[in-house]
Amino acid sequence: MTYDAIIIGAGISGLYQLLTLRRLGLSVHVFESGTGVGGTWYWNRYPGARFDSESYSYGYSFSQELLDEWDWTEHFSPQPKTLEYLNVVADKFDLRRDITFNAKVTAAHWREATRDWHVTLEDGSTHDARFLITAIGPLSAPTMPTIPGVEDFKGFSCHTARFPKEPVDFRGKRVAVIGTGATGVQTIQEVAKTAGTLTVFQRTPNWTAPLHNSPISREEMAEIRKTYPDILKRCQETFSCFLHTPDPRGTFEVAPEEREAHWEKLYGSKGFGMWQGNFRDILTDRKANAAVSEFVARKIRQRVKDPKVAEKLIPTNHGFGTRRVPLETKYLEVYNQPNVRLVDIKETPIERITPAGLDTTAEKFEFDIIIYATGFDAITGSFDRIDFRGVDGLRLKDKWKGGPKTWLGVQVEGFPNMFMLMGPHTALGNIPRSIEYNVDWVTGVIRHMRENGLTRAECSPEGVAAWTEHVKSLGVGLLSNEIDSWMTGINRNVEGKNERIIARYSGSAPAYRARCDAVAEGGYREMKLG
Ligand code: NA7
């Protein structure tokens, strides 16, 4: 089939992009590998999955009707409710008629002669479109650990991003969780409620902070609804589009008692405040970072009864906030339960997965269920899994050797008419806020092209060089860039992902938008349009 635009992925970005391009009068089609809409919230149906952003700051803002009609039921929405929300959106805007499900894109090749993209699906069918929009997500390519024997296990096992649609019953079962990132933390605190035994295999502890979730009553939702204009305005103004934004004061500019009181307040408040609303220098100044880390370490020692276990849960190779801070609900207290055990696999590494469980260097374990909370090939992984080829057959994977190079995180030189939503080097943060901006901006370019009879859009090499340099310069001095994590492109389960790269734009979202707005206001003259 031939379309004006093909979108890969029916998650939050793909759905909204479909709507805006359809409203522009384009023939648009979405190919989605899942059987339903929702992207991240379709795939990540592991026990305990939920937002770490306040629900009302996360939902779409483009439709007043949707804001008026939809009720969030918890301050941090659980995955089933979020998936329901995205299905409501798909129905309300009649999006499904332009989506093919179970349709995995395997290749997308640019054809200069016809100025279009030739897209191939796993089933061998091909489809063409002038514009190609990738809505494939920065955290959507799950990675299994490279531990020998993963295939041998006879019980039930799966990656957190591939949980079955039917609920898994943990009651009385011997369960293992490998991985203690944001996903592992959510899984562990939920599974511990019912499992017979839960054994957590931790390689690196992460700093966490309390989520403080609670239900939203109908009356409270009515109040929240009245304040939507303020909520959304605030999200536009803050550094990363969260309701929280750094305190303008430096850590040591305030008296010790005041500092302690501030941290107590943040630790006791909802959401990302402890990470995103902390003193302005905790992620750049080593002493400030050490001080806040010490505060959180004290909390861990207070909340975990066994001092040896508490010490194992305190990170020693990175400071607070230099990796993504998982938010938790009684996560630390899980380790006070008699049915839960923490195994430090730095001390006693896993040697292999066996038919009955797994062997570490110290012990043989037997399990009924093994859950792999081992994360994603982040940022570029979802791109690497599709054979993208641009002008003269240039492979995107080759183009990005040594780290991604983009223009505004939206375009790649040599890949005309391809636009990335939430691509590398774009503003992430509270993702839907950035997605809506990204989608509207891409829609603006395409509108401009249609109005002016243009059929080819490419960024300039100078533009890419300048943006890549800008992104690199923003990362200078950030403590997080000295640490291994998905945010610095490290994933030891994936070949070639052992070197830290600058994977993310770490400037402010308002600055990012101002830069993109300037391009639009300048009539897109910075692009090579023809
Ligand atoms: P993360 O944050 O990348 O966490 C993955 C976890 O799995 C982490 O604890 C890893 O330990 C551990 N891991 C990975 N491979 C192995 C092997 N081979 N053996 C043992 N342990 C392993 O992924 P998440 O899914 O939790 O979160 C990703 C983002 O998604 C999150 O930040 C949210 O924004 C949404 P390591 O730290 O590498 O030692």
XYZ file of C-alpha atoms and ligand atoms in Angstrom:
569
model
C 0.000 0.000 0.000
C 1.062 3.595 -0.504
C 0.437 6.295 2.093
C 1.459 9.873 2.675
C 2.940 8.886 6.017
C 3.841 5.694 7.838
C 4.250 5.758 11.586
C 6.062 2.933 13.339
C 4.495 2.266 16.743
C 1.107 2.884 18.369
C 2.285 4.136 21.737
C 1.689 7.595 23.165
C 3.653 9.311 20.402
C 2.383 7.207 17.491
C -1.266 7.678 18.443
C -1.022 11.446 18.684
C 1.038 11.702 15.499
C -1.589 9.683 13.651
C -4.270 12.094 14.795
C -2.420 15.293 13.869
C -1.398 14.081 10.411
C -4.855 12.753 9.717
C -6.271 16.159 10.664
C -3.857 17.659 8.138
C -5.552 15.560 5.481
C -2.776 13.017 4.963
C -3.322 9.319 4.417
C -1.524 7.868 7.408
C -0.928 4.344 8.572
C 0.552 2.968 11.765
C 2.308 -0.383 12.001
C 2.422 -1.756 15.520
C 4.056 -5.029 16.544
C 1.748 -5.553 19.549
C -1.856 -6.641 19.369
C -3.119 -3.389 20.834
C -2.325 0.276 21.360
C -0.300 1.630 24.257
C 3.398 1.071 23.530
C 5.239 1.105 26.846
C 1.954 0.598 28.684
C 0.959 -2.249 26.407
C 4.229 -4.143 26.817
C 5.171 -3.416 30.424
C 2.382 -5.303 32.157
C 4.612 -6.721 34.881
C 3.195 -6.781 38.419
C 3.355 -3.366 40.046
C 4.030 -1.342 36.865
C 2.902 2.261 37.276
C 3.784 5.918 36.615
C 6.411 7.736 38.592
C 5.002 11.004 37.176
C 1.790 12.387 38.648
C -1.010 10.954 36.482
C -2.560 14.356 35.714
C 0.813 15.671 34.536
C 1.324 12.660 32.277
C -1.889 12.306 30.243
C -2.423 13.983 26.882
C -3.242 17.687 26.992
C -4.303 18.245 23.374
C -7.999 17.608 23.902
C -10.074 19.573 26.401
C -12.825 16.998 26.010
C -10.456 14.216 27.004
C -9.264 16.216 30.008
C -12.907 16.780 30.964
C -13.964 13.174 30.542
C -11.132 11.061 31.885
C -10.785 10.366 35.605
C -7.443 9.253 36.985
C -7.984 6.976 39.972
C -4.545 7.147 41.576
C -1.956 9.891 41.830
C 0.471 7.526 40.067
C -1.571 5.450 37.696
C -1.094 1.678 37.597
C -0.400 0.115 34.205
C -3.859 -1.455 33.657
C -5.560 1.931 34.134
C -3.078 3.673 31.830
C -3.585 1.043 29.164
C -7.348 1.541 29.542
C -6.803 5.291 29.103
C -4.832 4.825 25.891
C -7.529 2.494 24.570
C -10.161 5.114 25.393
C -8.080 7.657 23.442
C -7.797 5.274 20.470
C -11.573 4.775 20.463
C -12.531 8.381 21.090
C -10.483 9.596 18.122
C -11.281 6.551 16.004
C -7.598 5.768 15.577
C -7.726 1.987 15.142
C -8.939 2.122 11.555
C -5.501 3.365 10.515
C -3.459 0.942 12.598
C -2.327 -2.552 11.664
C -1.506 -4.600 14.739
C 0.791 -7.627 14.850
C 2.804 -5.811 12.220
C 6.495 -5.637 12.974
C 8.550 -3.340 10.775
C 11.861 -4.974 9.930
C 13.256 -2.565 7.333
C 12.728 0.941 6.002
C 14.712 2.075 2.951
C 14.765 5.551 1.398
C 14.243 5.740 -2.360
C 15.634 8.902 -3.848
C 13.976 8.491 -7.245
C 10.467 8.521 -5.812
C 11.338 10.462 -2.675
C 9.661 7.962 -0.436
C 10.271 5.279 2.171
C 9.908 1.618 1.309
C 8.881 -0.200 4.458
C 9.024 -3.979 4.932
C 7.152 -5.913 7.598
C 8.114 -9.215 9.186
C 5.451 -10.985 7.101
C 7.245 -9.823 3.951
C 4.633 -7.267 2.892
C 5.882 -3.867 1.773
C 4.364 -0.397 2.077
C 5.490 2.987 0.804
C 5.130 6.488 2.121
C 6.564 9.939 1.539
C 7.111 10.452 5.269
C 8.355 7.989 7.833
C 7.816 8.725 11.482
C 9.473 6.576 14.110
C 7.406 6.360 17.285
C 9.350 3.417 18.642
C 10.224 4.689 22.095
C 13.524 5.196 23.916
C 12.989 2.199 26.229
C 11.286 -0.456 24.154
C 13.925 -3.004 23.160
C 14.095 -5.383 26.145
C 17.343 -7.178 26.848
C 17.731 -10.564 28.482
C 20.878 -11.139 30.518
C 23.736 -12.912 28.841
C 23.785 -15.629 31.484
C 24.281 -19.161 30.173
C 21.286 -21.490 30.380
C 18.452 -18.944 30.157
C 16.656 -21.326 27.754
C 17.044 -24.316 30.082
C 14.769 -23.210 32.928
C 11.728 -25.482 33.219
C 9.519 -23.180 35.308
C 7.846 -19.953 34.158
C 10.219 -17.153 33.266
C 9.979 -13.908 31.353
C 11.318 -10.399 30.918
C 9.285 -7.717 32.661
C 8.478 -6.083 29.323
C 7.045 -9.351 27.989
C 4.693 -10.424 30.770
C 1.658 -12.442 29.643
C -1.758 -10.802 29.409
C -3.241 -13.268 31.908
C -2.270 -12.503 35.508
C 0.526 -14.647 36.968
C -0.259 -16.137 40.368
C 2.705 -15.878 42.733
C 0.943 -17.317 45.785
C 3.088 -19.924 47.468
C 5.614 -19.855 44.621
C 9.393 -19.640 44.844
C 10.137 -16.527 42.824
C 13.417 -14.972 41.687
C 13.828 -11.415 40.394
C 17.046 -10.486 38.602
C 17.612 -6.730 38.330
C 16.932 -3.818 40.654
C 16.334 -0.809 38.360
C 13.059 1.138 38.322
C 11.282 -1.933 36.941
C 12.846 -4.387 39.372
C 11.915 -2.194 42.327
C 8.245 -1.990 41.258
C 8.129 -5.727 40.578
C 9.825 -6.755 43.818
C 7.592 -4.687 46.098
C 4.476 -6.136 44.429
C 5.546 -9.784 44.136
C 6.749 -9.818 47.757
C 3.120 -9.353 48.845
C 2.077 -12.848 47.755
C 5.089 -14.969 46.819
C 5.949 -17.966 48.974
C 9.566 -16.904 48.813
C 11.174 -14.087 46.852
C 14.899 -14.020 46.129
C 16.260 -10.790 44.679
C 19.494 -10.972 42.688
C 21.079 -7.548 42.854
C 24.170 -6.552 40.905
C 24.102 -2.823 41.638
C 21.838 -1.212 44.233
C 20.055 1.948 43.100
C 19.146 4.958 45.184
C 15.375 5.091 45.575
C 12.874 7.566 47.003
C 9.299 7.062 48.240
C 6.490 7.521 45.711
C 3.687 8.317 48.219
C 0.937 7.156 45.921
C -2.708 7.377 47.003
C -6.142 6.971 45.433
C -7.897 9.946 43.842
C -11.508 10.273 44.906
C -14.132 11.644 42.491
C -14.219 14.897 44.456
C -10.439 15.201 44.348
C -10.439 14.496 40.603
C -12.981 17.285 40.148
C -10.587 19.629 41.965
C -7.603 18.434 39.923
C -9.602 18.976 36.737
C -10.190 22.605 37.666
C -6.453 23.114 37.996
C -5.456 21.457 34.706
C -4.490 24.810 33.153
C -2.069 25.455 36.034
C -0.725 21.884 36.026
C -0.032 21.942 32.305
C 1.422 25.438 32.432
C 3.786 24.362 35.173
C 4.880 21.327 33.160
C 5.740 23.673 30.294
C 7.884 25.810 32.571
C 9.871 23.234 34.531
C 13.258 21.850 33.525
C 12.079 18.350 32.559
C 8.303 18.893 32.236
C 7.611 17.352 35.638
C 5.621 19.159 38.308
C 8.937 19.250 40.164
C 11.849 21.449 39.222
C 15.202 22.123 40.892
C 15.300 24.433 43.891
C 17.331 27.484 42.809
C 19.380 27.357 46.022
C 22.704 25.554 46.337
C 22.951 22.756 48.922
C 25.400 24.632 51.125
C 23.764 28.018 50.746
C 21.260 27.017 53.405
C 21.866 26.283 57.067
C 22.315 22.589 57.979
C 18.976 22.398 59.838
C 17.142 24.004 56.955
C 18.815 21.642 54.477
C 17.834 18.629 56.532
C 14.273 19.918 56.860
C 14.083 20.463 53.105
C 15.243 16.917 52.396
C 12.797 15.526 54.966
C 10.023 17.413 53.231
C 11.037 16.155 49.778
C 11.450 12.576 51.009
C 7.948 12.812 52.499
C 6.329 14.316 49.381
C 4.786 12.693 46.345
C 6.736 11.800 43.239
C 10.064 12.895 41.860
C 10.651 15.839 44.245
C 13.672 14.262 45.931
C 15.350 13.823 42.518
C 13.950 16.604 40.353
C 13.028 19.185 43.007
C 16.217 19.070 45.038
C 18.864 21.795 45.425
C 20.142 22.920 42.040
C 23.656 21.516 42.488
C 23.097 17.943 43.696
C 23.796 16.520 40.240
C 26.829 18.665 39.491
C 28.640 19.315 42.760
C 30.378 16.306 44.304
C 30.086 17.544 47.888
C 26.404 18.387 47.479
C 25.804 15.007 45.913
C 27.659 13.241 48.724
C 25.572 15.095 51.311
C 22.222 14.180 49.783
C 23.428 10.603 49.253
C 24.295 10.422 52.939
C 20.798 11.626 53.826
C 19.198 8.860 51.741
C 21.659 6.257 53.064
C 20.507 7.157 56.580
C 16.910 6.550 55.522
C 17.868 3.117 54.197
C 19.589 2.250 57.471
C 16.491 3.373 59.390
C 14.052 1.445 57.243
C 15.916 -1.851 56.805
C 16.225 -3.809 60.054
C 19.217 -6.024 59.255
C 22.262 -3.706 59.107
C 24.098 -6.054 56.716
C 21.189 -6.033 54.279
C 20.866 -2.255 54.636
C 24.508 -1.793 53.644
C 23.985 -3.977 50.583
C 21.097 -1.746 49.516
C 23.195 1.422 49.720
C 24.893 2.252 46.414
C 28.621 2.799 46.706
C 29.603 3.301 43.060
C 27.362 6.262 42.260
C 25.734 9.154 44.046
C 22.048 9.856 44.514
C 20.298 10.930 41.313
C 23.156 10.144 38.959
C 21.119 7.217 37.661
C 17.350 7.186 37.188
C 15.888 7.165 40.718
C 13.259 4.421 41.070
C 10.305 5.542 43.167
C 9.056 2.985 45.648
C 6.275 2.021 48.008
C 7.651 0.126 51.000
C 10.371 -1.354 48.762
C 13.005 -1.217 51.481
C 10.662 -2.778 54.044
C 10.281 -5.793 51.733
C 13.728 -6.840 52.936
C 12.402 -7.033 56.510
C 9.973 -9.794 55.467
C 10.947 -13.344 56.417
C 10.072 -14.664 52.914
C 12.433 -12.255 51.099
C 16.160 -12.662 50.589
C 18.661 -10.344 48.920
C 21.562 -11.974 47.068
C 24.481 -9.752 46.123
C 25.643 -11.084 42.758
C 28.706 -8.889 42.723
C 29.861 -10.998 45.681
C 28.573 -14.331 44.371
C 27.860 -13.980 40.636
C 25.232 -16.049 38.836
C 27.071 -18.788 36.956
C 24.153 -20.181 35.017
C 20.422 -20.615 34.847
C 19.561 -24.288 35.367
C 16.420 -26.315 34.615
C 15.481 -26.032 38.320
C 16.596 -22.481 39.074
C 20.046 -20.958 39.037
C 23.528 -21.452 40.393
C 25.644 -18.719 41.869
C 29.296 -19.237 42.700
C 28.167 -19.961 46.266
C 24.827 -21.755 46.066
C 22.281 -23.697 44.010
C 18.787 -22.162 43.998
C 15.462 -23.731 42.981
C 12.589 -21.598 41.692
C 9.123 -21.882 40.176
C 9.335 -18.454 38.525
C 12.254 -16.307 37.326
C 11.561 -12.677 36.410
C 14.159 -10.833 34.368
C 13.974 -7.121 35.239
C 17.130 -6.600 33.223
C 16.183 -3.479 31.304
C 16.431 -2.272 27.746
C 18.811 -1.566 24.935
C 17.934 2.063 25.531
C 17.662 5.111 23.254
C 19.209 3.607 20.102
C 18.274 -0.063 20.641
C 14.832 0.206 19.065
C 16.464 1.830 16.007
C 19.168 -0.844 15.817
C 16.493 -3.549 15.546
C 15.127 -2.122 12.273
C 17.198 -2.018 9.091
C 16.957 1.732 8.384
C 18.794 2.811 5.238
C 19.028 6.337 3.970
C 20.530 8.001 0.918
C 22.810 5.631 -1.065
C 21.842 2.727 1.185
C 23.582 4.196 4.228
C 22.714 2.182 7.333
C 21.544 4.133 10.371
C 23.434 1.744 12.625
C 26.659 2.637 10.816
C 25.840 6.314 10.844
C 25.495 6.172 14.617
C 28.638 4.175 15.370
C 30.281 5.804 18.366
C 27.042 7.496 19.417
C 23.963 9.035 17.813
C 24.210 12.207 15.779
C 20.960 14.026 15.171
C 19.485 17.402 14.463
C 17.276 18.425 17.387
C 16.800 14.727 18.092
C 14.293 14.719 15.249
C 16.248 14.168 12.042
C 19.367 12.404 10.833
C 21.475 13.622 7.940
C 21.093 11.301 4.963
C 17.650 10.124 6.103
C 15.290 12.564 4.361
C 11.623 12.718 5.306
C 12.283 10.578 8.364
C 11.244 12.162 11.641
C 11.951 10.673 15.048
C 9.633 11.097 18.017
C 11.575 10.783 21.264
C 14.694 10.068 19.238
C 18.203 10.258 20.688
C 19.288 13.757 21.776
C 15.771 15.076 22.252
C 14.267 16.244 25.552
C 12.908 13.284 27.572
C 11.804 14.016 31.168
C 8.034 13.711 31.659
C 7.751 12.020 28.310
C 4.179 12.764 27.125
C 4.750 16.498 27.540
C 7.804 16.253 25.290
C 5.976 13.917 22.914
C 3.146 16.377 22.344
C 5.641 19.103 21.521
C 7.695 16.807 19.275
C 4.598 15.642 17.371
C 3.247 19.157 16.905
C 6.629 20.332 15.628
C 6.919 17.484 13.114
C 3.351 18.143 12.020
C 4.323 21.786 11.496
C 7.173 20.848 9.159
C 4.942 18.543 7.150
C 2.192 21.177 6.969
C 4.739 23.691 5.703
C 5.921 21.237 3.051
C 2.398 20.471 1.889
C 1.503 24.154 1.683
C 4.589 24.879 -0.383
C 4.548 21.833 -2.630
C 7.777 20.456 -1.124
C 8.504 16.742 -1.107
C 11.910 16.321 0.507
C 13.103 17.411 3.947
C 16.569 16.809 5.289
C 18.617 18.389 8.002
C 21.926 19.995 7.145
C 25.311 18.529 8.136
C 26.143 21.820 9.878
C 22.888 21.588 11.818
C 23.695 18.070 12.971
C 27.258 18.977 13.932
C 26.072 21.993 15.915
C 23.279 20.113 17.713
C 25.494 17.129 18.541
C 28.133 19.502 19.906
C 25.486 21.421 21.869
C 24.151 18.205 23.423
C 27.682 17.157 24.348
C 28.434 20.517 25.907
C 25.267 20.331 28.017
C 26.524 17.073 29.455
C 29.814 18.551 30.658
C 30.000 18.569 34.447
C 26.985 16.327 34.963
C 27.874 13.618 37.461
C 25.450 11.241 35.704
C 27.691 11.209 32.658
C 30.466 9.625 34.729
C 28.260 6.661 35.630
C 27.284 3.511 33.763
C 23.553 3.350 33.141
C 21.072 3.175 30.289
C 21.216 6.975 30.304
C 24.857 6.825 29.227
C 24.228 4.083 26.683
C 25.696 1.206 28.688
C 24.152 -2.246 28.437
C 26.578 -5.106 28.989
C 24.040 -7.576 27.601
C 24.385 -5.980 24.167
C 27.491 -6.204 22.045
C 29.087 -2.837 21.403
C 27.305 -1.049 24.288
C 30.227 -1.003 26.694
C 31.420 2.535 26.059
C 29.652 5.498 27.601
C 28.102 7.881 25.119
C 26.073 11.051 25.367
C 22.700 9.478 24.637
C 20.361 12.120 26.025
C 19.801 15.834 25.680
C 20.312 17.100 29.208
C 19.347 20.734 28.777
C 15.990 22.128 29.834
C 12.789 21.337 27.995
C 11.884 25.049 27.631
C 15.289 25.689 26.012
C 14.756 22.734 23.684
C 11.351 24.029 22.662
C 12.689 27.548 22.159
C 15.326 26.190 19.781
C 12.760 24.193 17.789
C 10.296 27.112 17.786
C 13.008 29.316 16.305
C 13.437 26.869 13.422
C 9.715 26.987 12.676
C 9.538 30.759 13.022
C 12.453 31.027 10.612
C 10.378 29.238 7.983
C 12.416 26.020 8.356
C 15.212 27.685 6.400
C 17.708 25.740 8.505
C 16.508 22.568 6.776
C 17.234 21.462 3.255
C 13.728 21.519 1.819
C 12.998 20.788 -1.789
P 17.503 -0.670 34.185
O 17.333 0.554 34.978
O 18.483 -0.675 33.087
O 17.835 -1.846 35.218
C 18.239 -3.128 34.803
C 18.636 -3.924 36.008
O 19.011 -5.246 35.615
C 19.840 -3.342 36.737
O 19.683 -3.561 38.103
C 20.993 -4.171 36.163
O 22.130 -4.221 36.980
C 20.335 -5.529 36.072
N 20.984 -6.411 35.102
C 21.097 -6.205 33.766
N 21.764 -7.228 33.200
C 22.065 -8.066 34.185
C 22.771 -9.307 34.223
N 23.275 -9.838 33.114
N 22.907 -9.919 35.408
C 22.389 -9.373 36.527
N 21.717 -8.203 36.572
C 21.570 -7.563 35.398
O 16.113 -1.132 33.542
P 14.634 -0.926 34.107
O 13.735 -1.738 33.252
O 14.580 -1.147 35.558
O 14.348 0.588 33.879
C 14.559 1.209 32.624
C 13.790 2.483 32.537
O 12.482 2.196 32.063
C 13.564 3.195 33.811
O 14.597 4.025 34.146
C 12.273 3.927 33.588
O 12.523 5.225 33.134
C 11.556 3.125 32.575
P 23.319 -3.122 36.797
O 22.772 -1.853 37.353
O 23.584 -3.038 35.312
O 24.460 -3.672 37.550
